[in-house]
Coordinates of C-alpha atoms in Angstrom, one line a residue:
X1 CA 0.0 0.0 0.0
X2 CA 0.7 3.4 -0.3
X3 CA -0.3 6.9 0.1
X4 CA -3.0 7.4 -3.0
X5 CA -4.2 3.8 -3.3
X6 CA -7.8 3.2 -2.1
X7 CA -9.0 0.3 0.0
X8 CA -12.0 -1.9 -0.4
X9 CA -13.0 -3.7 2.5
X10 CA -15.4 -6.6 1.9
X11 CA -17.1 -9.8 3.8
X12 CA -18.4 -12.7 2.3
X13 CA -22.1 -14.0 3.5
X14 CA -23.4 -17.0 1.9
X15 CA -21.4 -17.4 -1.0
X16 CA -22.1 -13.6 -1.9
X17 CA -19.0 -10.9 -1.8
X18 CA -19.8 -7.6 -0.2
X19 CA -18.1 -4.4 -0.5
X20 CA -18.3 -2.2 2.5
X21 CA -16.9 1.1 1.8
X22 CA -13.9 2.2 0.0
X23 CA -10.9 4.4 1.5
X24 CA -8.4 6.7 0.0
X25 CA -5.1 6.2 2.0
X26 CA -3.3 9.4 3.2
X27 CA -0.6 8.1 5.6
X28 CA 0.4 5.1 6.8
X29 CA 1.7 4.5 10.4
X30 CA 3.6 1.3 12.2
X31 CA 0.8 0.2 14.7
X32 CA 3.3 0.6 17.8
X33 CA 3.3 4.5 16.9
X34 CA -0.5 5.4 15.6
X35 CA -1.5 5.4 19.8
X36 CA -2.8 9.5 19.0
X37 CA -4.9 8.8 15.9
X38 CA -6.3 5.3 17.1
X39 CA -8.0 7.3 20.6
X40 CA -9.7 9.4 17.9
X41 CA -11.8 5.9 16.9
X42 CA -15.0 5.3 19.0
X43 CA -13.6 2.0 19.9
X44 CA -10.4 1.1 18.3
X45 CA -10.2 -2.2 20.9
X46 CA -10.5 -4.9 18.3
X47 CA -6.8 -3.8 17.1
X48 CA -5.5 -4.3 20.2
X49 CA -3.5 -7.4 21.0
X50 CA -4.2 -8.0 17.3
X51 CA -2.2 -9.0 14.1
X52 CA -2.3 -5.3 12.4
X53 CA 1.5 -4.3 12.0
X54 CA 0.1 -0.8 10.1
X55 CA -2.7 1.6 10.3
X56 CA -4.1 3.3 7.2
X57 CA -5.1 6.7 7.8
X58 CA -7.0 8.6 5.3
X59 CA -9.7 11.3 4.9
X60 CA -13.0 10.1 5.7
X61 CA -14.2 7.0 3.2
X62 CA -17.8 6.6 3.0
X63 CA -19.7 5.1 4.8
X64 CA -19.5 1.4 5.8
X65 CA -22.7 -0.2 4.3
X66 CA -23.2 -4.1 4.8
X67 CA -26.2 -4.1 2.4
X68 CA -23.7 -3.6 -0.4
X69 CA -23.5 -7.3 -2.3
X70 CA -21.0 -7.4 -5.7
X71 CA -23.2 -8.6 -8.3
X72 CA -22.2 -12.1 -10.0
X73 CA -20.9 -10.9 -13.4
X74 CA -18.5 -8.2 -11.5
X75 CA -17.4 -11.3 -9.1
X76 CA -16.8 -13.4 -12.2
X77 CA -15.0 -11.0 -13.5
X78 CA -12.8 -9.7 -11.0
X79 CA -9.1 -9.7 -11.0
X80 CA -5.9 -9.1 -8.8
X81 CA -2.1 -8.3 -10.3
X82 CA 0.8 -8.9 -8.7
X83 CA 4.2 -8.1 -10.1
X84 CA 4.1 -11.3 -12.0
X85 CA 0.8 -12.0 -13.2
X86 CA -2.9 -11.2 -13.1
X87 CA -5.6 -14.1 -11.7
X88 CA -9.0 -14.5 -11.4
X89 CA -11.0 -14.7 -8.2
X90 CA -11.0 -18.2 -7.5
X91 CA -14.2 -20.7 -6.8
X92 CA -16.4 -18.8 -8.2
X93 CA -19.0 -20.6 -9.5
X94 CA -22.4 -19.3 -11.3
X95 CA -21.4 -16.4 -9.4
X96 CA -21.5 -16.7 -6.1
X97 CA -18.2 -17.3 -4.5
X98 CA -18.2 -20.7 -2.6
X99 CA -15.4 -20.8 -0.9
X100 CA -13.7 -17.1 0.6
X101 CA -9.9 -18.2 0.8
X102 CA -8.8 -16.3 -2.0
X103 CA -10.1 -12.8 -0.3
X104 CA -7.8 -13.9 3.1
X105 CA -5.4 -11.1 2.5
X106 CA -4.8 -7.6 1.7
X107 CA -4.5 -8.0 -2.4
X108 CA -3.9 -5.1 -5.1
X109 CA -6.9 -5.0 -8.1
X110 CA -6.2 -4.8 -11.7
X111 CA -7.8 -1.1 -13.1
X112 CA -10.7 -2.5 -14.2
X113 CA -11.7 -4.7 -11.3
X114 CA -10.9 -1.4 -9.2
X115 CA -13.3 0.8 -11.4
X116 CA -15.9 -1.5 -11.3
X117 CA -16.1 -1.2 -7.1
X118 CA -15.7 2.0 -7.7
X119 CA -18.8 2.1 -9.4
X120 CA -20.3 -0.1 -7.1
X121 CA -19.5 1.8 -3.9
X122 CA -20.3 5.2 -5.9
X123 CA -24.1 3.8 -6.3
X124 CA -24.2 2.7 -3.1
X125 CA -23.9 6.1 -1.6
X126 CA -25.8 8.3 -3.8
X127 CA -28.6 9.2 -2.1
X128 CA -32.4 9.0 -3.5
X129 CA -33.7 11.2 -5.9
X130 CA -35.4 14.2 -3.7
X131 CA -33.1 13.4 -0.6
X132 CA -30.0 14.2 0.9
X133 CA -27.5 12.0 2.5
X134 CA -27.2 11.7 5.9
X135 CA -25.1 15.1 7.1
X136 CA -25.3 16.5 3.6
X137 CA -27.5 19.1 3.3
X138 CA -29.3 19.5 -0.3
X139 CA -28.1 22.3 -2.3

């Protein structure tokens, strides 16, 4: 990771993928030294003790919504890169995703898979027609 790149958490729930949010990382800090911006959390706790070596910090992200589910054709679809090569989410099958071991991991998206949670995350968040987001006032 670094400074620039965004961040798509997910969660799998019966064999469906779902995105909760997406975040643009500003800074990254080693866990033993990010004490000052963790207390700004409502209850950071679940870090503590844990495995997480770094914190990404970053401008707010939007909103963490579970109801968010990647449709099958954009799960079939969707691919990681590494320096070497590029592959395919694996066991997916009519899509649905049966098995979640592939997602285990903090793994960089090829451009078009990134674009296309990008446009998922973007719909997600735009309010109804005639309303305003929560803390957004219209106009």
């Amino acid at each position: 990771m670094k400074p620039g790149e965004r961040v798509f958490p997910v969660r799998v729930h019966r064999t469906r993928l779902h995105v909760l949010g997406r975040l643009e990382v500003a800074r990254i800090i080693p866990y033993e030294e990010a004490a000052d911006e963790l207390t700004k959390l409502p209850d950071w706790s679940p870090l503590e003790g844990g495995c997480a070596s770094e914190v990404l910090v970053g401008p707010p992200g939007t909103p963490l919504d579970f109801g968010t589910t990647v449709p099958g054709e954009l799960l079939e679809r969707l691919t990681y890169r590494s320096r070497r090569a590029e592959r395919r989410l694996r066991f997916v099958e009519d899509g649905r995703l049966m098995r979640s071991i592939g997602l285990q991991g903090v793994y960089r998206l090829a451009p078009e898979s990134a674009a296309g949670l990008d446009r998922l995350v973007d719909g997600a968040a735009a309010p109804a027609a005639g309303t305003a987001a929560p803390g957004v006032s219209p106009g």
